[in-house]
C-alpha positions as a LaTeX table, in Angstrom:
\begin{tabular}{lrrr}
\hline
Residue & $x$ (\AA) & $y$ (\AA) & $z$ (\AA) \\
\hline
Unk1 & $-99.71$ & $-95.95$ & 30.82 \\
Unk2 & $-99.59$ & $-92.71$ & 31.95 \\
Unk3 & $-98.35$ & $-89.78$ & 29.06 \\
Unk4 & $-96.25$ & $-86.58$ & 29.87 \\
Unk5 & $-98.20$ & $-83.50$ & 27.50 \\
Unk6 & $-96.00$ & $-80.50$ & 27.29 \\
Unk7 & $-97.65$ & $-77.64$ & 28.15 \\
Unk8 & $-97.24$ & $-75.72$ & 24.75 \\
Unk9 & $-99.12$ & $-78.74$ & 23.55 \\
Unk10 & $-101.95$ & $-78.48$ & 26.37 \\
Unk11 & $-101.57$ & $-74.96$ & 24.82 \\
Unk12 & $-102.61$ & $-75.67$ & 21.38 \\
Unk13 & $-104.93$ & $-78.39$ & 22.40 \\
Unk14 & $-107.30$ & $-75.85$ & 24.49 \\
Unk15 & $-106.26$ & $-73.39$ & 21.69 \\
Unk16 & $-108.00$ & $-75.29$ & 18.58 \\
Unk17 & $-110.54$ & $-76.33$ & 21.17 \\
Unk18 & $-111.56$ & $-73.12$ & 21.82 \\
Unk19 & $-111.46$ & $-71.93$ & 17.83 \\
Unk20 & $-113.62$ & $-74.64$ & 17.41 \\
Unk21 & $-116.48$ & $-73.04$ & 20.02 \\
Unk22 & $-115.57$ & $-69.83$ & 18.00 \\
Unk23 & $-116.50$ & $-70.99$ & 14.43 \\
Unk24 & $-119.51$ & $-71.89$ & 16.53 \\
Unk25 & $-120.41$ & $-68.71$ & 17.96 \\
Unk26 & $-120.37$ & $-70.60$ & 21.45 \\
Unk27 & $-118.08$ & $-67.34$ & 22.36 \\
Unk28 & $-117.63$ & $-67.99$ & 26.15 \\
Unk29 & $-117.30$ & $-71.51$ & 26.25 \\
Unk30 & $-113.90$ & $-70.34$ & 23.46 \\
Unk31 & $-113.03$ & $-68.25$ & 26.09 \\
Unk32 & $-113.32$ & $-70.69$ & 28.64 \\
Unk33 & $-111.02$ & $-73.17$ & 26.24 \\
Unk34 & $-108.28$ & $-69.94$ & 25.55 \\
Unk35 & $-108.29$ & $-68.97$ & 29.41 \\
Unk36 & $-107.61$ & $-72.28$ & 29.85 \\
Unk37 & $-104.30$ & $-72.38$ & 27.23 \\
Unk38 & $-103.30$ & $-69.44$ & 28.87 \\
Unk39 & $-102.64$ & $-71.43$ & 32.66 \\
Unk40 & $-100.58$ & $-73.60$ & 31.03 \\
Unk41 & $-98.75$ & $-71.06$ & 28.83 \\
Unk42 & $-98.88$ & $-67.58$ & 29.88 \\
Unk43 & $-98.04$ & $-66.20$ & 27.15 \\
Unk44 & $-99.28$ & $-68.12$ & 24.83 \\
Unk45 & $-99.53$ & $-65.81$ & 21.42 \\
Unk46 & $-102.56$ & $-67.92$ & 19.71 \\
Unk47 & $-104.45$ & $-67.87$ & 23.04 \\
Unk48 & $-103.62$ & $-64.15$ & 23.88 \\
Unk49 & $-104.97$ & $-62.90$ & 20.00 \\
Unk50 & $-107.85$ & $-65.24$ & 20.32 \\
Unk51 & $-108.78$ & $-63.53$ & 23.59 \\
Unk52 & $-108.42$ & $-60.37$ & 22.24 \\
Unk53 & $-110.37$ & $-61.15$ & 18.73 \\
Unk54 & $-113.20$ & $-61.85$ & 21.27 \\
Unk55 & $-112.82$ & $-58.21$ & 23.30 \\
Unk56 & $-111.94$ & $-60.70$ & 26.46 \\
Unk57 & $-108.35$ & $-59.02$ & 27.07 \\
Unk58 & $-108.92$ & $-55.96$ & 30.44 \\
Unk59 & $-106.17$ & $-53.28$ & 30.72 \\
Unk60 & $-105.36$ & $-54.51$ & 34.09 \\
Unk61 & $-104.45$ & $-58.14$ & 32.90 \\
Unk62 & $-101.37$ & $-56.00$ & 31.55 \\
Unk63 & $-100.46$ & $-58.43$ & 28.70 \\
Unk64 & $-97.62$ & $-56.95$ & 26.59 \\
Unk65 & $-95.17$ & $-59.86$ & 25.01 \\
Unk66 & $-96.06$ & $-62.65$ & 22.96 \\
Unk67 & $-94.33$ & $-65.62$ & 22.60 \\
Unk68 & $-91.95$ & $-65.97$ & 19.61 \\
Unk69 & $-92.94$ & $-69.14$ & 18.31 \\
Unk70 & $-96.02$ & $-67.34$ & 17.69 \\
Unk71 & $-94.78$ & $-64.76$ & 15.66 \\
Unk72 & $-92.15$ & $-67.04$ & 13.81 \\
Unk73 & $-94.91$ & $-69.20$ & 12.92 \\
Unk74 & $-97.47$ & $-66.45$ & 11.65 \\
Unk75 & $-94.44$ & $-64.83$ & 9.01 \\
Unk76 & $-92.82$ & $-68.20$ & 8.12 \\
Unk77 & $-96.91$ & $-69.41$ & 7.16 \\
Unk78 & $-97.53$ & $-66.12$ & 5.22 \\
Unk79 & $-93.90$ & $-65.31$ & 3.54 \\
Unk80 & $-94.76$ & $-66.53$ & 0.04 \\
Unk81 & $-98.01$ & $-63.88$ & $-0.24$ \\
Unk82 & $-96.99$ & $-61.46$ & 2.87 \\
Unk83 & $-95.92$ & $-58.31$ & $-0.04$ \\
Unk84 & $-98.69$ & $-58.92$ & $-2.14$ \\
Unk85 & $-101.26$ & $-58.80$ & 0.23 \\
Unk86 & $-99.81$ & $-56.51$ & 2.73 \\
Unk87 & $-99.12$ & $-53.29$ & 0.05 \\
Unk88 & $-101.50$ & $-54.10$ & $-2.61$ \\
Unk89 & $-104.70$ & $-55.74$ & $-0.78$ \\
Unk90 & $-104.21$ & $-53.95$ & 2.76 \\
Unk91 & $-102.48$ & $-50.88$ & 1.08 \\
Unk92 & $-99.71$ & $-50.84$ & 3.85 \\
Unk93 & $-97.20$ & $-47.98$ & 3.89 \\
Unk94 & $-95.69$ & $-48.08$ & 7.05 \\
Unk95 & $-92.27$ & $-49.10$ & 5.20 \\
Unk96 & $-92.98$ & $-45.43$ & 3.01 \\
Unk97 & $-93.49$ & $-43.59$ & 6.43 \\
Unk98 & $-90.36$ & $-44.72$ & 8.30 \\
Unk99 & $-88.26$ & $-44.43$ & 4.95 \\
Unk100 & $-89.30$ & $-40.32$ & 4.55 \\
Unk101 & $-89.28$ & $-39.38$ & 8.21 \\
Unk102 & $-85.91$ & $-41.02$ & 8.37 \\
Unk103 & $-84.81$ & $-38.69$ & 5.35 \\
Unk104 & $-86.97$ & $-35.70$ & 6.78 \\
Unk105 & $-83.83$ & $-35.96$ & 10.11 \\
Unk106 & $-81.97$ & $-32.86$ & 8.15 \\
Unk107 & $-79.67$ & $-32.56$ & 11.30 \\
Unk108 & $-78.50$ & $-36.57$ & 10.95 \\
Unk109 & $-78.57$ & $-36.39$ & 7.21 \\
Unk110 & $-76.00$ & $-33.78$ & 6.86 \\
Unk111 & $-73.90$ & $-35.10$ & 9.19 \\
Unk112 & $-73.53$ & $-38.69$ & 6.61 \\
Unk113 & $-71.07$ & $-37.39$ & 3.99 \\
Unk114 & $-68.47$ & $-36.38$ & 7.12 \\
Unk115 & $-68.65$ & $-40.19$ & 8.21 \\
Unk116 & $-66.27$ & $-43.05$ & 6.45 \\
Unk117 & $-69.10$ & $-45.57$ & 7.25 \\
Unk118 & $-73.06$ & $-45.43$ & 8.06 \\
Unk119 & $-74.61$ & $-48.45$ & 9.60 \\
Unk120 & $-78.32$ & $-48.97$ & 9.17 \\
Unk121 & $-79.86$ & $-51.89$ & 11.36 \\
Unk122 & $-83.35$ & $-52.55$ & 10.08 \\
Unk123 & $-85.48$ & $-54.79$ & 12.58 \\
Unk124 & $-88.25$ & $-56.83$ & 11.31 \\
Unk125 & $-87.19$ & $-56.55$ & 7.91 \\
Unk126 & $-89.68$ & $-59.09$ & 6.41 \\
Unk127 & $-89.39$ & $-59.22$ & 2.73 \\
Unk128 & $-87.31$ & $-56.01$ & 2.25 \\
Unk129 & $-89.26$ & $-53.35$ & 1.35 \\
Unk130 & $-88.37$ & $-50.75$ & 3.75 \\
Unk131 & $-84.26$ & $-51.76$ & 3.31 \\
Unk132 & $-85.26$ & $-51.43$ & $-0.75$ \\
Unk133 & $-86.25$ & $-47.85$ & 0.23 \\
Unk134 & $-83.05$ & $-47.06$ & 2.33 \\
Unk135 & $-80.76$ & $-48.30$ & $-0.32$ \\
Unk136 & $-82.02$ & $-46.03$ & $-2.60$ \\
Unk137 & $-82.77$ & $-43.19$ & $-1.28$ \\
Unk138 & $-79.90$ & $-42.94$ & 2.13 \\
Unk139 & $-77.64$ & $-44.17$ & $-1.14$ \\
Unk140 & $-78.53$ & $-41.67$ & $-3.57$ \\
Unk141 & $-78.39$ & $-38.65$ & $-1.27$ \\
Unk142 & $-74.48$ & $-40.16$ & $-0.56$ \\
Unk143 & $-74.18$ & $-39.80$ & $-3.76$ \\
Unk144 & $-75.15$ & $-36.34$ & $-4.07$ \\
Unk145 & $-73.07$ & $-35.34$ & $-1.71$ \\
Unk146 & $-70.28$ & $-37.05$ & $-2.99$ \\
Unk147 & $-70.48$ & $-35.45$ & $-6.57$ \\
Unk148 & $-70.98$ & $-32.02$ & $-4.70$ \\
Unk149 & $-69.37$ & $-32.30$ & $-1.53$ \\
Unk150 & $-65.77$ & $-30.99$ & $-0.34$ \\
Unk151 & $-62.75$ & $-32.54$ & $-2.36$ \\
Unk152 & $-62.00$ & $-34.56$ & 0.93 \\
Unk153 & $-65.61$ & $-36.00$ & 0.55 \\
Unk154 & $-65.33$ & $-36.93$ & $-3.26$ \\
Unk155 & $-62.25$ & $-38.40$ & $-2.40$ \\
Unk156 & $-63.40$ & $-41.15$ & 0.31 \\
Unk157 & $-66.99$ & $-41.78$ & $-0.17$ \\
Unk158 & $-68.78$ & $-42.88$ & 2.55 \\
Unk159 & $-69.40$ & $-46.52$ & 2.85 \\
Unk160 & $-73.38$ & $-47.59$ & 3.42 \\
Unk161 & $-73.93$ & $-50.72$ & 5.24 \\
Unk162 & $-77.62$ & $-52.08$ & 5.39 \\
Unk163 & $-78.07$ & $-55.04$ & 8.09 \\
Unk164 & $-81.74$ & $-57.08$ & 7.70 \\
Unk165 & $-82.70$ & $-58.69$ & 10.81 \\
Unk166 & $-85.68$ & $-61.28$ & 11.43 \\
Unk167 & $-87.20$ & $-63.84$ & 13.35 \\
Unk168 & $-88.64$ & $-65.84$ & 10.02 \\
Unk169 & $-86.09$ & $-67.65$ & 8.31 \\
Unk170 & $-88.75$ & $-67.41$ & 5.57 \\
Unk171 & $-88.54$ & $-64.00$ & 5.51 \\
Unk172 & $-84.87$ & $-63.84$ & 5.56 \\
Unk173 & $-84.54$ & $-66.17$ & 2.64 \\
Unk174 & $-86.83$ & $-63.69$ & 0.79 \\
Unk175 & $-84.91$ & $-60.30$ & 1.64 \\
Unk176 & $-81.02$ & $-61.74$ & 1.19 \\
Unk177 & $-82.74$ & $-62.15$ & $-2.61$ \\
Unk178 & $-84.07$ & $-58.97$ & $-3.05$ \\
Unk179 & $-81.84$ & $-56.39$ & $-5.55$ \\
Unk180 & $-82.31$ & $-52.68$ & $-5.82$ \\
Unk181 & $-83.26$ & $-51.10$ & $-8.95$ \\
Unk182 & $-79.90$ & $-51.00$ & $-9.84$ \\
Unk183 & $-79.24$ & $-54.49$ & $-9.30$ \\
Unk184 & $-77.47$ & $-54.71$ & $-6.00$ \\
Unk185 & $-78.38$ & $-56.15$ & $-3.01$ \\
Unk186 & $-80.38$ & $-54.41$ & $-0.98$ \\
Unk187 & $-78.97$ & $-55.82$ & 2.57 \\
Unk188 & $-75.33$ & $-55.84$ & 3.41 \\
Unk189 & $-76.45$ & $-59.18$ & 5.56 \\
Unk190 & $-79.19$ & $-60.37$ & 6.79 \\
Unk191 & $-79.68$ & $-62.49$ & 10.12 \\
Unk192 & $-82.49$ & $-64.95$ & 11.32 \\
Unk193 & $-82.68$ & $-63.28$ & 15.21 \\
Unk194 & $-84.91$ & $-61.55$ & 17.65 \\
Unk195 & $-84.59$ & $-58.45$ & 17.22 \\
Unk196 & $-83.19$ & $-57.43$ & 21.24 \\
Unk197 & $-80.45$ & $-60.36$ & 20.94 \\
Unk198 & $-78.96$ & $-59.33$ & 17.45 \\
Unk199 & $-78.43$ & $-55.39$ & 18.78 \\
Unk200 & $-76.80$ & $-57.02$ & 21.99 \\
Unk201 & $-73.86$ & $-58.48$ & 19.81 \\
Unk202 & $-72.73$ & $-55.12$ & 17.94 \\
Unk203 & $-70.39$ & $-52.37$ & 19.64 \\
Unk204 & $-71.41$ & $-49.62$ & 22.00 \\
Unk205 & $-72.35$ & $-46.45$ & 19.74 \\
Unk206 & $-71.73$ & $-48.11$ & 16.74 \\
Unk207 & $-74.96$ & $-47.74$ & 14.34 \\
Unk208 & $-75.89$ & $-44.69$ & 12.68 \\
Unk209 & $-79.70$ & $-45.44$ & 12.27 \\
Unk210 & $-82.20$ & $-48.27$ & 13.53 \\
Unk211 & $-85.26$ & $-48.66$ & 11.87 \\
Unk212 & $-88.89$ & $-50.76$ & 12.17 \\
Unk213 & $-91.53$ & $-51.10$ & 10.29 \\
Unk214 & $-94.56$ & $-52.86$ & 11.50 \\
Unk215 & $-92.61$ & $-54.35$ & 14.00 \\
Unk216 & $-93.80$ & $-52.81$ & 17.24 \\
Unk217 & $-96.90$ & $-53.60$ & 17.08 \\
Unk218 & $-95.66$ & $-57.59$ & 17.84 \\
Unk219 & $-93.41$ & $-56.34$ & 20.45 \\
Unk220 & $-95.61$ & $-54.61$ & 22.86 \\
Unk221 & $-93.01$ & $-53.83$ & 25.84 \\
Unk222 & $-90.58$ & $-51.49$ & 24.54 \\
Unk223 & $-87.73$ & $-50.96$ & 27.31 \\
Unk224 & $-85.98$ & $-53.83$ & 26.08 \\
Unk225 & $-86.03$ & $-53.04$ & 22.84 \\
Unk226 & $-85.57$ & $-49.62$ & 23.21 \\
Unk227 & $-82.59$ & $-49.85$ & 25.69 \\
Unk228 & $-80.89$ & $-52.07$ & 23.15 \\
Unk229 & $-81.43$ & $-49.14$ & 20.50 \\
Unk230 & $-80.17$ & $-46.75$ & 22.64 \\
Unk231 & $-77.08$ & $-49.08$ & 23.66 \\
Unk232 & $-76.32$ & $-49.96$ & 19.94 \\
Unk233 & $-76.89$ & $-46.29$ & 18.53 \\
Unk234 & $-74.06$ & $-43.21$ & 18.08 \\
Unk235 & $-75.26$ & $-40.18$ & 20.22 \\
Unk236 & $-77.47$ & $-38.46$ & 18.03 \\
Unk237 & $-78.40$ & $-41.91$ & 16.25 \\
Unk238 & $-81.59$ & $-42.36$ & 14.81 \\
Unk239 & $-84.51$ & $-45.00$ & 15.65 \\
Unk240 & $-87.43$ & $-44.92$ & 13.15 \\
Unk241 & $-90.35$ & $-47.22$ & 13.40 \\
Unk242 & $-94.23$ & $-47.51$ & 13.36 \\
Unk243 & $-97.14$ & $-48.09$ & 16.17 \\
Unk244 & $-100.49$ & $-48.73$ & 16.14 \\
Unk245 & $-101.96$ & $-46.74$ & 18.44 \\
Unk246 & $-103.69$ & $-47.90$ & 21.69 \\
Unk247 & $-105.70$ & $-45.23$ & 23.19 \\
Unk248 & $-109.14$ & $-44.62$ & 21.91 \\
Unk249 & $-111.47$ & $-41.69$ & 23.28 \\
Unk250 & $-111.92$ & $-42.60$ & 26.98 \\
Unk251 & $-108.96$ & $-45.09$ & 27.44 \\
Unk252 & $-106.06$ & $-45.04$ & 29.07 \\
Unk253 & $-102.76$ & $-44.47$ & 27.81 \\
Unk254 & $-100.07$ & $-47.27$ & 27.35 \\
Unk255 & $-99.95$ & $-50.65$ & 25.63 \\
Unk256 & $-102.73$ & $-52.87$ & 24.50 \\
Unk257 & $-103.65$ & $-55.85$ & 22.84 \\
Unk258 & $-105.71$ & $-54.46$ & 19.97 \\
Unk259 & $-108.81$ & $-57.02$ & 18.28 \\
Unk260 & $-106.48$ & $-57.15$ & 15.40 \\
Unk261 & $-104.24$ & $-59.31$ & 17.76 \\
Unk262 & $-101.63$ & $-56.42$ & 17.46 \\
Unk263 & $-100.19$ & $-54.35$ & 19.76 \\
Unk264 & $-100.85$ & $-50.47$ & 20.20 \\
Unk265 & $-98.74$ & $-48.04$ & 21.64 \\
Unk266 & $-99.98$ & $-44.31$ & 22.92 \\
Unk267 & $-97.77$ & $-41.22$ & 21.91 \\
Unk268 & $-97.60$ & $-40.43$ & 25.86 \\
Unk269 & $-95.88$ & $-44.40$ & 26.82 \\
Unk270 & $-93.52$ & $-43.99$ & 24.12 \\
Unk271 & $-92.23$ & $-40.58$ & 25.03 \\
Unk272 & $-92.19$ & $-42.07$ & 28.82 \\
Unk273 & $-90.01$ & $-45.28$ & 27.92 \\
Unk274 & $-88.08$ & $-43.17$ & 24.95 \\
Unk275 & $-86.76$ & $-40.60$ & 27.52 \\
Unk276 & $-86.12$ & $-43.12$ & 30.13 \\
Unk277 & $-83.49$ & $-44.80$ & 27.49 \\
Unk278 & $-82.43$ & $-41.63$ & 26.18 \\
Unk279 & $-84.04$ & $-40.19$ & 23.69 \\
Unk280 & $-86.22$ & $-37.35$ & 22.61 \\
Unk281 & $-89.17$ & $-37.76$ & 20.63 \\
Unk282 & $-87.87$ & $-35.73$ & 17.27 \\
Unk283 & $-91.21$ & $-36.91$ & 15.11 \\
Unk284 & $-94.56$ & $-38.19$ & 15.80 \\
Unk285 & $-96.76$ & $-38.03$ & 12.70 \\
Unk286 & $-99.92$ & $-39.86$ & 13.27 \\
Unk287 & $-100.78$ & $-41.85$ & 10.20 \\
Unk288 & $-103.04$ & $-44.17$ & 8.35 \\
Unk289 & $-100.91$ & $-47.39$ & 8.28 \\
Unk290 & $-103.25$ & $-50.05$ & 5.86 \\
Unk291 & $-106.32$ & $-50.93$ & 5.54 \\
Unk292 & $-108.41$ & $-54.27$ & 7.81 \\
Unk293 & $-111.42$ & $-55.67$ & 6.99 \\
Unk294 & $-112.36$ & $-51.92$ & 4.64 \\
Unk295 & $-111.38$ & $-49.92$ & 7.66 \\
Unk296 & $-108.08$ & $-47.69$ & 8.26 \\
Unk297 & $-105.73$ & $-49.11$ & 10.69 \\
Unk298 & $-105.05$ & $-45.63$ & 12.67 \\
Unk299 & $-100.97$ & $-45.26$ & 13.64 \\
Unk300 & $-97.97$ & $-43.23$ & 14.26 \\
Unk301 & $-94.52$ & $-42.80$ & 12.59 \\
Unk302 & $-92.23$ & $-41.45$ & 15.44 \\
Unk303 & $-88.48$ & $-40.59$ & 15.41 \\
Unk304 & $-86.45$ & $-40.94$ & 18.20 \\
Unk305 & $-82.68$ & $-39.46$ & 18.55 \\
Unk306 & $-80.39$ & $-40.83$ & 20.91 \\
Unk307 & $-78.83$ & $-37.81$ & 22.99 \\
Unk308 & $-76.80$ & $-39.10$ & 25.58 \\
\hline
\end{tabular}
């Protein structure tokens, strides 16, 4: 009787194959097994970060997607300890860095209090804790303004919508529970989607600010992604987000598939795909993002604004 195998289940077959060679230290008979995953399913995410674990992943092989299954699976398995360990073990604060260079947009800032509504789309939000940080402070400098502002302005506060998106339903579940200090919500909504697919639904020009944190580096090709942004976004809109970065001393610029079995980005390949959708680079403040295995995690906090 001859059985039909899907080839995502070749996939993880070769996959746990090859992790077995690995635990082994039989490294190129693994990468024989992940190679082998990869035929099947191109772009397999387990097979892809295994590869690159092993320093097996060339610049020319140009990988830069992995599958979402992948990344669903890796959030929805680490929900219930991803905050803990990510802010107090790896001492992330990419969530920090997006939140201040957001507020550090002095141009965009002052032009809140003149709006009746401010959208905030925030990709990737995991667990919350960069929309905790927009709720706070975007709200209290509304409410500054408010107290201080024109009569007009004290009249009709502005209203301050927060919008969570995520692949993990996991994660979702987590951040539509999560309160500000004062005891609201911290998201408006929040939807289980990719990330591309959610922006495609909302109006032309119709979000004040996008943001991502630690989201990028699971993304690797940006022009989707970015010409979403730049489709969704007012003119003079805001994207915030983090990279790792890509390029070390004698390597090229672009997008790679880091050992970590993240992506990085180089300053030079987002200014190239930014401008192409655009934008103009308005911040790029390179940045310890956490900590791996005792060792800084070197990365960027960029700002892009959306001028035409």
């Amino acid at each position: 009787i001859g059985l039909s195998v899907s080839p995502s289940l070749q996939a993880d077959l070769y996959v746990n194959f090859g992790v077995l060679y690995k635990q082994s230290r039989k490294l190129d008979q693994a990468s024989e097994y992940f190679r082998r995953a990869l035929q099947v399913h191109p772009e397999d995410g387990h097979a892809l970060v295994q590869l690159a674990s092993l320093d097996q992943i060339q610049q020319s092989e140009n990988v830069v997607r992995l599958d979402s299954d992948y990344v669903v699976g890796l959030f929805d398995g680490y929900s219930q300890r991803f905050e803990h360990e990510l802010v107090h073990v790896l001492q992330y604060v990419g969530h920090k860095l997006v939140a201040d260079a957001l507020l550090a947009q002095d141009d965009w800032l002052q032009e809140l209090p003149k709006k009746s509504s401010i959208s905030i789309v925030d990709i990737g939000c995991g667990t919350g804790l960069l929309g905790e940080l927009l709720r706070l402070q975007v709200g209290d400098f509304l409410l500054q303004s408010c107290s201080t502002g024109s009569t007009e302005q004290r009249a009709r506060p502005s209203e301050l919508k927060i919008v969570g998106v995520d692949l993990s339903e996991r994660m979702v579940d987590l951040a539509q529970q999560r309160n500000s200090k004062y005891g609201v919500p911290v998201y408006d909504e929040v939807r289980v989607s990719d990330a591309s697919q959610y922006l495609r639904t909302l109006k032309l020009a119709s979000v004040s600010a996008i943001t991502a944190s630690d989201v990028l580096i699971y993304v690797g090709a940006l022009e989707e992604i970015f010409g979403e942004c730049a489709r969704a976004l007012e003119v003079g809109g805001i994207f915030a987000f983090t990279v790792e970065l890509s390029a070390g001393k004698g390597e090229q610029d672009g997008v790679k598939l880091l050992k970590s079995g993240r992506f990085g980005h180089s300053k030079k390949h987002i200014e190239e795909v930014a401008y192409a959708h655009g934008f103009e680079l308005s911040l790029w403040r390179e940045s310890v993002l956490r900590q791996q295995s005792g060792q800084d995690v070197p990365g960027a906090v960029a700002v892009l604004k959306r001028i035409y």
